[in-house]
Amino acid sequence: MIKPRIITSLLTKDQEFQVLQAADAERAVARAGFDLELIYARNNAPLQVEQLYRFIHAPAATRPVAIVVQAVSGDGLARVAHDAVAAGIGWVLLNRDPDYIDALRATHAKLPISVVTIDQLAVGRIQGKQFRSLLPKGGDVLYVRGPSDSSAAIQRLDGMQETIAGANITVQTVSAEWTEVSGERAVQSWLRLSSSQAQKIDVVGAQNDAMAIGARKAIVASRPEWERIPFTGCDGLVEGGQRLVNERMLAATIVLQPATGPAIDLVAAHLRHAKPAPRRIVLPARSYPTDVG
């Protein structure tokens, strides 16, 4: 018997949380008895579209039962999703929640079409609480956020700003691409600005641990007097952010649950038991250490 096959499309191999997502997907397909094909978009939206259309346009007998995807693009691959479900392929989107999901569910009720996401606003609120804890009298934060068209980056920023309101904390924001290298480059570019020369920074916060470490490298190289500033991140892998906190490279992180496993479990339940796929699954987040935030 041919096993059902699931395609999981992730952003990059160069970011530790994406590696965790891949491992979680592999465990989930092993539980379900499915086959898995992992592909990486290299943070390139046109490449991701091209990769996914190879499976959508394949002969019907060789198409996957579902695509689980973390989209590079801001619209969450709306056109690709429409074409996938039209070809009879389920669609589960990770860490974005676009309106088009409702329309697809209304017209393709027999397919697993869902969103599995971390509560991104809650992530931002936790990081805001960490800033308030680290700056009880207020201060200045250099904030490294993800791409400007990423809903996760937008919601994390919104949650953080909501939480620090009234706390006498000012935030200077730079954008990066979720990787250590991009975080380092973004902060290097900011440090070269004449406006940054006289600016005081009390905390450096990043929307993931990789960008936090990149930011730290840039600052230690250019402003060694800032080395003891608290740095915070997000993702909180045991051998990633949590280890960095324990080694005092980071002051705090936020522990996230990978979304790929729950997404594949959702597809398996739908296929095996004709169980209707929920419209949305929201995964929790928590501060590490718990006394910061």
PDB file of C-alpha atoms in Angstrom:
ATOM      1  CA  MET A   1       0.000   0.000   0.000  1.00  0.00           C
ATOM      2  CA  ILE A   2       1.280   3.455  -0.921  1.00  0.00           C
ATOM      3  CA  LYS A   3       1.579   5.681   2.118  1.00  0.00           C
ATOM      4  CA  PRO A   4      -0.063   9.110   2.075  1.00  0.00           C
ATOM      5  CA  ARG A   5       2.560  11.767   1.406  1.00  0.00           C
ATOM      6  CA  ILE A   6       2.758  15.201   2.999  1.00  0.00           C
ATOM      7  CA  ILE A   7       4.889  18.031   1.671  1.00  0.00           C
ATOM      8  CA  THR A   8       6.275  20.349   4.338  1.00  0.00           C
ATOM      9  CA  SER A   9       7.673  23.620   3.044  1.00  0.00           C
ATOM     10  CA  LEU A  10       9.848  25.590   5.480  1.00  0.00           C
ATOM     11  CA  LEU A  11      11.786  28.822   5.202  1.00  0.00           C
ATOM     12  CA  THR A  12      15.450  27.830   5.511  1.00  0.00           C
ATOM     13  CA  LYS A  13      17.887  25.278   6.869  1.00  0.00           C
ATOM     14  CA  ASP A  14      19.918  28.112   8.382  1.00  0.00           C
ATOM     15  CA  GLN A  15      17.654  28.986  11.312  1.00  0.00           C
ATOM     16  CA  GLU A  16      17.431  26.759  14.358  1.00  0.00           C
ATOM     17  CA  PHE A  17      13.670  26.969  14.854  1.00  0.00           C
ATOM     18  CA  GLN A  18      13.134  25.846  11.260  1.00  0.00           C
ATOM     19  CA  VAL A  19      15.381  22.857  11.980  1.00  0.00           C
ATOM     20  CA  LEU A  20      13.197  22.104  14.997  1.00  0.00           C
ATOM     21  CA  GLN A  21      10.100  22.389  12.781  1.00  0.00           C
ATOM     22  CA  ALA A  22      11.625  19.844  10.387  1.00  0.00           C
ATOM     23  CA  ALA A  23      12.397  17.387  13.192  1.00  0.00           C
ATOM     24  CA  ASP A  24       8.875  17.789  14.578  1.00  0.00           C
ATOM     25  CA  ALA A  25       7.428  17.033  11.137  1.00  0.00           C
ATOM     26  CA  GLU A  26       9.524  13.879  10.879  1.00  0.00           C
ATOM     27  CA  ARG A  27       8.281  12.642  14.256  1.00  0.00           C
ATOM     28  CA  ALA A  28       4.680  13.357  13.321  1.00  0.00           C
ATOM     29  CA  VAL A  29       4.767  11.467  10.024  1.00  0.00           C
ATOM     30  CA  ALA A  30       6.405   8.537  11.794  1.00  0.00           C
ATOM     31  CA  ARG A  31       3.465   8.457  14.250  1.00  0.00           C
ATOM     32  CA  ALA A  32       0.969   8.689  11.413  1.00  0.00           C
ATOM     33  CA  GLY A  33       2.661   6.188   9.121  1.00  0.00           C
ATOM     34  CA  PHE A  34       2.871   8.754   6.315  1.00  0.00           C
ATOM     35  CA  ASP A  35       5.668   9.727   3.968  1.00  0.00           C
ATOM     36  CA  LEU A  36       7.209  13.183   4.242  1.00  0.00           C
ATOM     37  CA  GLU A  37       9.005  15.376   1.747  1.00  0.00           C
ATOM     38  CA  LEU A  38      10.719  18.384   3.283  1.00  0.00           C
ATOM     39  CA  ILE A  39      11.567  21.356   1.094  1.00  0.00           C
ATOM     40  CA  TYR A  40      13.209  24.669   1.976  1.00  0.00           C
ATOM     41  CA  ALA A  41      12.460  27.970   0.251  1.00  0.00           C
ATOM     42  CA  ARG A  42      15.752  29.619   1.255  1.00  0.00           C
ATOM     43  CA  ASN A  43      13.698  32.665   2.349  1.00  0.00           C
ATOM     44  CA  ASN A  44      12.866  33.217  -1.330  1.00  0.00           C
ATOM     45  CA  ALA A  45       9.154  33.710  -2.077  1.00  0.00           C
ATOM     46  CA  PRO A  46       9.310  33.067  -5.871  1.00  0.00           C
ATOM     47  CA  LEU A  47      11.351  29.909  -5.264  1.00  0.00           C
ATOM     48  CA  GLN A  48       8.774  28.666  -2.744  1.00  0.00           C
ATOM     49  CA  VAL A  49       5.967  29.203  -5.266  1.00  0.00           C
ATOM     50  CA  GLU A  50       7.922  27.351  -7.952  1.00  0.00           C
ATOM     51  CA  GLN A  51       8.668  24.450  -5.595  1.00  0.00           C
ATOM     52  CA  LEU A  52       5.041  24.045  -4.526  1.00  0.00           C
ATOM     53  CA  TYR A  53       3.646  24.175  -8.051  1.00  0.00           C
ATOM     54  CA  ARG A  54       5.773  21.145  -8.953  1.00  0.00           C
ATOM     55  CA  PHE A  55       3.611  19.102  -6.588  1.00  0.00           C
ATOM     56  CA  ILE A  56       0.315  20.792  -7.462  1.00  0.00           C
ATOM     57  CA  HIS A  57       0.819  20.234 -11.207  1.00  0.00           C
ATOM     58  CA  ALA A  58       2.031  16.644 -10.835  1.00  0.00           C
ATOM     59  CA  PRO A  59      -0.134  13.788 -12.173  1.00  0.00           C
ATOM     60  CA  ALA A  60      -3.116  13.200  -9.873  1.00  0.00           C
ATOM     61  CA  ALA A  61      -1.855   9.798  -8.712  1.00  0.00           C
ATOM     62  CA  THR A  62       1.428  11.288  -7.461  1.00  0.00           C
ATOM     63  CA  ARG A  63       0.124  14.398  -5.726  1.00  0.00           C
ATOM     64  CA  PRO A  64       0.506  14.715  -1.951  1.00  0.00           C
ATOM     65  CA  VAL A  65      -2.536  14.508   0.311  1.00  0.00           C
ATOM     66  CA  ALA A  66      -1.612  17.815   1.920  1.00  0.00           C
ATOM     67  CA  ILE A  67       0.883  20.648   1.927  1.00  0.00           C
ATOM     68  CA  VAL A  68       2.016  22.041   5.269  1.00  0.00           C
ATOM     69  CA  VAL A  69       3.710  25.350   4.626  1.00  0.00           C
ATOM     70  CA  GLN A  70       5.367  28.252   6.382  1.00  0.00           C
ATOM     71  CA  ALA A  71       5.022  30.990   3.796  1.00  0.00           C
ATOM     72  CA  VAL A  72       7.820  33.365   2.930  1.00  0.00           C
ATOM     73  CA  SER A  73       5.437  35.876   1.372  1.00  0.00           C
ATOM     74  CA  GLY A  74       3.179  38.260   3.268  1.00  0.00           C
ATOM     75  CA  ASP A  75      -0.048  37.045   1.645  1.00  0.00           C
ATOM     76  CA  GLY A  76       0.509  33.484   2.827  1.00  0.00           C
ATOM     77  CA  LEU A  77       0.579  32.110  -0.765  1.00  0.00           C
ATOM     78  CA  ALA A  78      -3.101  32.785  -1.452  1.00  0.00           C
ATOM     79  CA  ARG A  79      -3.017  31.886  -5.164  1.00  0.00           C
ATOM     80  CA  VAL A  80      -0.933  28.773  -4.559  1.00  0.00           C
ATOM     81  CA  ALA A  81      -3.320  27.652  -1.801  1.00  0.00           C
ATOM     82  CA  HIS A  82      -6.333  28.103  -4.114  1.00  0.00           C
ATOM     83  CA  ASP A  83      -4.680  26.018  -6.842  1.00  0.00           C
ATOM     84  CA  ALA A  84      -3.597  23.342  -4.369  1.00  0.00           C
ATOM     85  CA  VAL A  85      -7.093  22.709  -2.998  1.00  0.00           C
ATOM     86  CA  ALA A  86      -8.529  22.837  -6.523  1.00  0.00           C
ATOM     87  CA  ALA A  87      -6.143  19.953  -7.275  1.00  0.00           C
ATOM     88  CA  GLY A  88      -7.492  18.025  -4.261  1.00  0.00           C
ATOM     89  CA  ILE A  89      -4.558  18.768  -1.946  1.00  0.00           C
ATOM     90  CA  GLY A  90      -5.104  19.800   1.678  1.00  0.00           C
ATOM     91  CA  TRP A  91      -3.513  23.048   2.835  1.00  0.00           C
ATOM     92  CA  VAL A  92      -2.269  23.797   6.356  1.00  0.00           C
ATOM     93  CA  LEU A  93      -0.595  27.159   6.849  1.00  0.00           C
ATOM     94  CA  LEU A  94       1.870  27.687   9.684  1.00  0.00           C
ATOM     95  CA  ASN A  95       2.143  30.863  11.751  1.00  0.00           C
ATOM     96  CA  ARG A  96      -0.019  33.054   9.526  1.00  0.00           C
ATOM     97  CA  ASP A  97      -3.788  33.494   9.559  1.00  0.00           C
ATOM     98  CA  PRO A  98      -5.040  35.075   6.311  1.00  0.00           C
ATOM     99  CA  ASP A  99      -8.696  35.589   5.429  1.00  0.00           C
ATOM    100  CA  TYR A 100      -8.523  33.356   2.351  1.00  0.00           C
ATOM    101  CA  ILE A 101      -8.540  30.256   4.588  1.00  0.00           C
ATOM    102  CA  ASP A 102     -12.250  30.794   5.338  1.00  0.00           C
ATOM    103  CA  ALA A 103     -13.165  30.951   1.651  1.00  0.00           C
ATOM    104  CA  LEU A 104     -11.224  27.775   0.878  1.00  0.00           C
ATOM    105  CA  ARG A 105     -12.864  25.913   3.759  1.00  0.00           C
ATOM    106  CA  ALA A 106     -16.314  26.999   2.558  1.00  0.00           C
ATOM    107  CA  THR A 107     -15.759  25.621  -0.951  1.00  0.00           C
ATOM    108  CA  HIS A 108     -13.617  22.539  -0.163  1.00  0.00           C
ATOM    109  CA  ALA A 109     -15.098  21.153   3.048  1.00  0.00           C
ATOM    110  CA  LYS A 110     -13.764  17.639   2.421  1.00  0.00           C
ATOM    111  CA  LEU A 111     -10.127  18.744   2.529  1.00  0.00           C
ATOM    112  CA  PRO A 112      -8.006  19.553   5.593  1.00  0.00           C
ATOM    113  CA  ILE A 113      -7.623  23.331   5.320  1.00  0.00           C
ATOM    114  CA  SER A 114      -6.419  24.982   8.493  1.00  0.00           C
ATOM    115  CA  VAL A 115      -4.028  27.323  10.260  1.00  0.00           C
ATOM    116  CA  VAL A 116      -1.673  26.175  13.009  1.00  0.00           C
ATOM    117  CA  THR A 117      -0.079  29.135  14.681  1.00  0.00           C
ATOM    118  CA  ILE A 118       1.713  30.313  17.757  1.00  0.00           C
ATOM    119  CA  ASP A 119      -0.186  33.038  19.595  1.00  0.00           C
ATOM    120  CA  GLN A 120       1.990  35.780  18.127  1.00  0.00           C
ATOM    121  CA  LEU A 121       0.365  38.609  20.062  1.00  0.00           C
ATOM    122  CA  ALA A 122       1.027  36.682  23.278  1.00  0.00           C
ATOM    123  CA  VAL A 123       4.664  36.249  22.224  1.00  0.00           C
ATOM    124  CA  GLY A 124       4.967  40.016  21.803  1.00  0.00           C
ATOM    125  CA  ARG A 125       3.288  40.631  25.147  1.00  0.00           C
ATOM    126  CA  ILE A 126       5.721  38.273  26.885  1.00  0.00           C
ATOM    127  CA  GLN A 127       8.652  40.104  25.331  1.00  0.00           C
ATOM    128  CA  GLY A 128       7.144  43.421  26.402  1.00  0.00           C
ATOM    129  CA  LYS A 129       6.911  42.095  29.967  1.00  0.00           C
ATOM    130  CA  GLN A 130      10.557  41.056  29.739  1.00  0.00           C
ATOM    131  CA  PHE A 131      11.511  44.597  28.702  1.00  0.00           C
ATOM    132  CA  ARG A 132       9.542  46.030  31.626  1.00  0.00           C
ATOM    133  CA  SER A 133      11.243  43.583  33.998  1.00  0.00           C
ATOM    134  CA  LEU A 134      14.722  44.429  32.668  1.00  0.00           C
ATOM    135  CA  LEU A 135      13.992  48.199  32.630  1.00  0.00           C
ATOM    136  CA  PRO A 136      11.915  48.888  35.758  1.00  0.00           C
ATOM    137  CA  LYS A 137      12.717  52.608  35.516  1.00  0.00           C
ATOM    138  CA  GLY A 138      12.370  52.768  31.740  1.00  0.00           C
ATOM    139  CA  GLY A 139      15.056  53.007  29.076  1.00  0.00           C
ATOM    140  CA  ASP A 140      15.901  52.505  25.424  1.00  0.00           C
ATOM    141  CA  VAL A 141      15.507  49.271  23.446  1.00  0.00           C
ATOM    142  CA  LEU A 142      17.040  48.349  20.106  1.00  0.00           C
ATOM    143  CA  TYR A 143      14.486  45.948  18.639  1.00  0.00           C
ATOM    144  CA  VAL A 144      15.316  43.532  15.796  1.00  0.00           C
ATOM    145  CA  ARG A 145      12.086  42.438  14.156  1.00  0.00           C
ATOM    146  CA  GLY A 146      11.355  39.991  11.352  1.00  0.00           C
ATOM    147  CA  PRO A 147      10.357  40.945   7.783  1.00  0.00           C
ATOM    148  CA  SER A 148       7.930  43.849   7.475  1.00  0.00           C
ATOM    149  CA  ASP A 149       5.384  41.745   5.554  1.00  0.00           C
ATOM    150  CA  SER A 150       5.419  38.882   8.079  1.00  0.00           C
ATOM    151  CA  SER A 151       2.217  38.676  10.128  1.00  0.00           C
ATOM    152  CA  ALA A 152       4.170  36.991  12.934  1.00  0.00           C
ATOM    153  CA  ALA A 153       6.615  39.914  13.056  1.00  0.00           C
ATOM    154  CA  ILE A 154       3.776  42.446  12.944  1.00  0.00           C
ATOM    155  CA  GLN A 155       1.784  40.784  15.726  1.00  0.00           C
ATOM    156  CA  ARG A 156       4.833  40.317  17.935  1.00  0.00           C
ATOM    157  CA  LEU A 157       5.639  43.994  17.516  1.00  0.00           C
ATOM    158  CA  ASP A 158       2.033  44.955  18.295  1.00  0.00           C
ATOM    159  CA  GLY A 159       1.945  42.810  21.430  1.00  0.00           C
ATOM    160  CA  MET A 160       5.253  44.210  22.649  1.00  0.00           C
ATOM    161  CA  GLN A 161       4.224  47.825  22.061  1.00  0.00           C
ATOM    162  CA  GLU A 162       0.885  47.261  23.787  1.00  0.00           C
ATOM    163  CA  THR A 163       2.640  45.866  26.864  1.00  0.00           C
ATOM    164  CA  ILE A 164       5.293  48.565  27.260  1.00  0.00           C
ATOM    165  CA  ALA A 165       2.792  51.412  26.836  1.00  0.00           C
ATOM    166  CA  GLY A 166       3.200  53.853  29.711  1.00  0.00           C
ATOM    167  CA  ALA A 167       6.459  52.278  30.893  1.00  0.00           C
ATOM    168  CA  ASN A 168       8.823  55.057  29.743  1.00  0.00           C
ATOM    169  CA  ILE A 169      10.489  52.660  27.305  1.00  0.00           C
ATOM    170  CA  THR A 170      11.466  53.872  23.838  1.00  0.00           C
ATOM    171  CA  VAL A 171      12.058  51.421  20.983  1.00  0.00           C
ATOM    172  CA  GLN A 172      14.316  51.796  17.948  1.00  0.00           C
ATOM    173  CA  THR A 173      13.361  49.128  15.366  1.00  0.00           C
ATOM    174  CA  VAL A 174      15.418  47.480  12.611  1.00  0.00           C
ATOM    175  CA  SER A 175      14.259  44.692  10.300  1.00  0.00           C
ATOM    176  CA  ALA A 176      15.971  41.401   9.477  1.00  0.00           C
ATOM    177  CA  GLU A 177      15.106  38.019   7.917  1.00  0.00           C
ATOM    178  CA  TRP A 178      14.920  35.690  10.963  1.00  0.00           C
ATOM    179  CA  THR A 179      18.548  34.493  10.546  1.00  0.00           C
ATOM    180  CA  GLU A 180      21.670  35.245  12.589  1.00  0.00           C
ATOM    181  CA  VAL A 181      23.469  36.715   9.587  1.00  0.00           C
ATOM    182  CA  SER A 182      20.573  39.029   8.743  1.00  0.00           C
ATOM    183  CA  GLY A 183      20.324  40.170  12.377  1.00  0.00           C
ATOM    184  CA  GLU A 184      24.022  40.962  12.415  1.00  0.00           C
ATOM    185  CA  ARG A 185      23.810  42.902   9.145  1.00  0.00           C
ATOM    186  CA  ALA A 186      20.730  44.866  10.232  1.00  0.00           C
ATOM    187  CA  VAL A 187      22.417  46.010  13.426  1.00  0.00           C
ATOM    188  CA  GLN A 188      25.692  46.750  11.633  1.00  0.00           C
ATOM    189  CA  SER A 189      23.761  48.999   9.241  1.00  0.00           C
ATOM    190  CA  TRP A 190      22.059  50.763  12.145  1.00  0.00           C
ATOM    191  CA  LEU A 191      25.387  51.266  13.942  1.00  0.00           C
ATOM    192  CA  ARG A 192      26.795  52.977  10.847  1.00  0.00           C
ATOM    193  CA  LEU A 193      24.051  55.609  10.904  1.00  0.00           C
ATOM    194  CA  SER A 194      25.171  58.970  12.236  1.00  0.00           C
ATOM    195  CA  SER A 195      21.988  59.107  14.327  1.00  0.00           C
ATOM    196  CA  SER A 196      23.065  56.009  16.271  1.00  0.00           C
ATOM    197  CA  GLN A 197      26.422  57.430  17.346  1.00  0.00           C
ATOM    198  CA  ALA A 198      25.092  59.375  20.324  1.00  0.00           C
ATOM    199  CA  GLN A 199      22.228  57.000  21.117  1.00  0.00           C
ATOM    200  CA  LYS A 200      22.187  55.049  24.364  1.00  0.00           C
ATOM    201  CA  ILE A 201      20.801  51.503  24.340  1.00  0.00           C
ATOM    202  CA  ASP A 202      19.798  49.692  27.532  1.00  0.00           C
ATOM    203  CA  VAL A 203      18.384  46.432  26.088  1.00  0.00           C
ATOM    204  CA  VAL A 204      18.605  44.711  22.714  1.00  0.00           C
ATOM    205  CA  GLY A 205      15.540  42.605  21.960  1.00  0.00           C
ATOM    206  CA  ALA A 206      15.021  40.425  18.891  1.00  0.00           C
ATOM    207  CA  GLN A 207      12.027  38.514  17.634  1.00  0.00           C
ATOM    208  CA  ASN A 208      14.031  35.306  17.566  1.00  0.00           C
ATOM    209  CA  ASP A 209      17.188  33.960  19.178  1.00  0.00           C
ATOM    210  CA  ALA A 210      19.154  33.762  15.935  1.00  0.00           C
ATOM    211  CA  MET A 211      18.712  37.481  15.234  1.00  0.00           C
ATOM    212  CA  ALA A 212      19.530  38.240  18.881  1.00  0.00           C
ATOM    213  CA  ILE A 213      22.880  36.465  18.554  1.00  0.00           C
ATOM    214  CA  GLY A 214      23.563  38.216  15.247  1.00  0.00           C
ATOM    215  CA  ALA A 215      22.769  41.549  16.888  1.00  0.00           C
ATOM    216  CA  ARG A 216      25.079  40.699  19.775  1.00  0.00           C
ATOM    217  CA  LYS A 217      27.944  39.915  17.383  1.00  0.00           C
ATOM    218  CA  ALA A 218      27.502  43.227  15.592  1.00  0.00           C
ATOM    219  CA  ILE A 219      27.402  45.217  18.820  1.00  0.00           C
ATOM    220  CA  VAL A 220      30.341  43.472  20.474  1.00  0.00           C
ATOM    221  CA  ALA A 221      32.430  44.079  17.340  1.00  0.00           C
ATOM    222  CA  SER A 222      31.511  47.774  17.000  1.00  0.00           C
ATOM    223  CA  ARG A 223      30.566  48.897  20.512  1.00  0.00           C
ATOM    224  CA  PRO A 224      32.376  46.597  22.974  1.00  0.00           C
ATOM    225  CA  GLU A 225      31.308  48.883  25.829  1.00  0.00           C
ATOM    226  CA  TRP A 226      27.741  47.623  25.210  1.00  0.00           C
ATOM    227  CA  GLU A 227      28.657  43.945  25.658  1.00  0.00           C
ATOM    228  CA  ARG A 228      26.968  43.718  29.068  1.00  0.00           C
ATOM    229  CA  ILE A 229      23.633  45.084  27.814  1.00  0.00           C
ATOM    230  CA  PRO A 230      20.861  42.491  28.232  1.00  0.00           C
ATOM    231  CA  PHE A 231      19.905  40.737  24.990  1.00  0.00           C
ATOM    232  CA  THR A 232      16.594  38.896  24.585  1.00  0.00           C
ATOM    233  CA  GLY A 233      15.277  36.609  21.879  1.00  0.00           C
ATOM    234  CA  CYS A 234      12.549  34.144  21.081  1.00  0.00           C
ATOM    235  CA  ASP A 235      12.168  30.446  20.063  1.00  0.00           C
ATOM    236  CA  GLY A 236      13.719  29.054  23.227  1.00  0.00           C
ATOM    237  CA  LEU A 237      15.114  25.727  22.026  1.00  0.00           C
ATOM    238  CA  VAL A 238      16.698  23.645  24.769  1.00  0.00           C
ATOM    239  CA  GLU A 239      20.054  23.674  22.966  1.00  0.00           C
ATOM    240  CA  GLY A 240      19.420  27.127  21.515  1.00  0.00           C
ATOM    241  CA  GLY A 241      17.863  30.026  23.359  1.00  0.00           C
ATOM    242  CA  GLN A 242      17.542  28.247  26.704  1.00  0.00           C
ATOM    243  CA  ARG A 243      21.212  27.250  26.624  1.00  0.00           C
ATOM    244  CA  LEU A 244      22.178  30.803  25.696  1.00  0.00           C
ATOM    245  CA  VAL A 245      20.218  32.127  28.673  1.00  0.00           C
ATOM    246  CA  ASN A 246      21.904  29.609  30.960  1.00  0.00           C
ATOM    247  CA  GLU A 247      25.291  30.712  29.581  1.00  0.00           C
ATOM    248  CA  ARG A 248      24.286  34.380  30.044  1.00  0.00           C
ATOM    249  CA  MET A 249      24.612  35.203  26.370  1.00  0.00           C
ATOM    250  CA  LEU A 250      20.927  36.139  26.485  1.00  0.00           C
ATOM    251  CA  ALA A 251      19.012  37.586  29.420  1.00  0.00           C
ATOM    252  CA  ALA A 252      15.749  35.937  28.372  1.00  0.00           C
ATOM    253  CA  THR A 253      13.987  34.101  25.565  1.00  0.00           C
ATOM    254  CA  ILE A 254      10.478  32.871  24.810  1.00  0.00           C
ATOM    255  CA  VAL A 255       9.851  29.152  24.441  1.00  0.00           C
ATOM    256  CA  LEU A 256       7.706  28.291  21.413  1.00  0.00           C
ATOM    257  CA  GLN A 257       6.154  25.012  20.352  1.00  0.00           C
ATOM    258  CA  PRO A 258       6.826  23.921  16.746  1.00  0.00           C
ATOM    259  CA  ALA A 259       3.702  23.961  14.584  1.00  0.00           C
ATOM    260  CA  THR A 260       4.566  21.243  12.079  1.00  0.00           C
ATOM    261  CA  GLY A 261       3.748  18.276  14.331  1.00  0.00           C
ATOM    262  CA  PRO A 262       0.259  19.524  15.278  1.00  0.00           C
ATOM    263  CA  ALA A 263      -0.372  20.365  11.600  1.00  0.00           C
ATOM    264  CA  ILE A 264       0.490  16.846  10.451  1.00  0.00           C
ATOM    265  CA  ASP A 265      -1.501  15.314  13.327  1.00  0.00           C
ATOM    266  CA  LEU A 266      -4.466  17.381  12.133  1.00  0.00           C
ATOM    267  CA  VAL A 267      -4.129  16.026   8.585  1.00  0.00           C
ATOM    268  CA  ALA A 268      -3.792  12.451   9.875  1.00  0.00           C
ATOM    269  CA  ALA A 269      -6.946  12.736  12.007  1.00  0.00           C
ATOM    270  CA  HIS A 270      -8.860  14.153   9.055  1.00  0.00           C
ATOM    271  CA  LEU A 271      -7.783  11.375   6.678  1.00  0.00           C
ATOM    272  CA  ARG A 272      -8.115   8.431   9.043  1.00  0.00           C
ATOM    273  CA  HIS A 273     -11.254   9.296  10.942  1.00  0.00           C
ATOM    274  CA  ALA A 274     -12.960  11.769   8.610  1.00  0.00           C
ATOM    275  CA  LYS A 275     -12.586  14.184  11.492  1.00  0.00           C
ATOM    276  CA  PRO A 276     -13.325  17.768  10.402  1.00  0.00           C
ATOM    277  CA  ALA A 277     -10.180  19.850  10.525  1.00  0.00           C
ATOM    278  CA  PRO A 278     -10.424  22.792  12.931  1.00  0.00           C
ATOM    279  CA  ARG A 279     -10.166  26.184  11.329  1.00  0.00           C
ATOM    280  CA  ARG A 280      -7.347  27.253  13.669  1.00  0.00           C
ATOM    281  CA  ILE A 281      -5.078  25.726  16.284  1.00  0.00           C
ATOM    282  CA  VAL A 282      -3.244  28.180  18.532  1.00  0.00           C
ATOM    283  CA  LEU A 283      -0.102  27.045  20.340  1.00  0.00           C
ATOM    284  CA  PRO A 284       1.097  28.532  23.653  1.00  0.00           C
ATOM    285  CA  ALA A 285       4.327  30.362  24.479  1.00  0.00           C
ATOM    286  CA  ARG A 286       6.172  30.991  27.778  1.00  0.00           C
ATOM    287  CA  SER A 287       8.994  33.117  29.109  1.00  0.00           C
ATOM    288  CA  TYR A 288      12.389  31.620  29.945  1.00  0.00           C
ATOM    289  CA  PRO A 289      13.400  32.230  32.631  1.00  0.00           C
ATOM    290  CA  THR A 290       9.970  32.621  34.200  1.00  0.00           C
ATOM    291  CA  ASP A 291      11.079  35.439  36.519  1.00  0.00           C
ATOM    292  CA  VAL A 292      11.807  37.708  33.524  1.00  0.00           C
ATOM    293  CA  GLY A 293       8.433  38.427  31.968  1.00  0.00           C
TER     294      GLY A 293
END
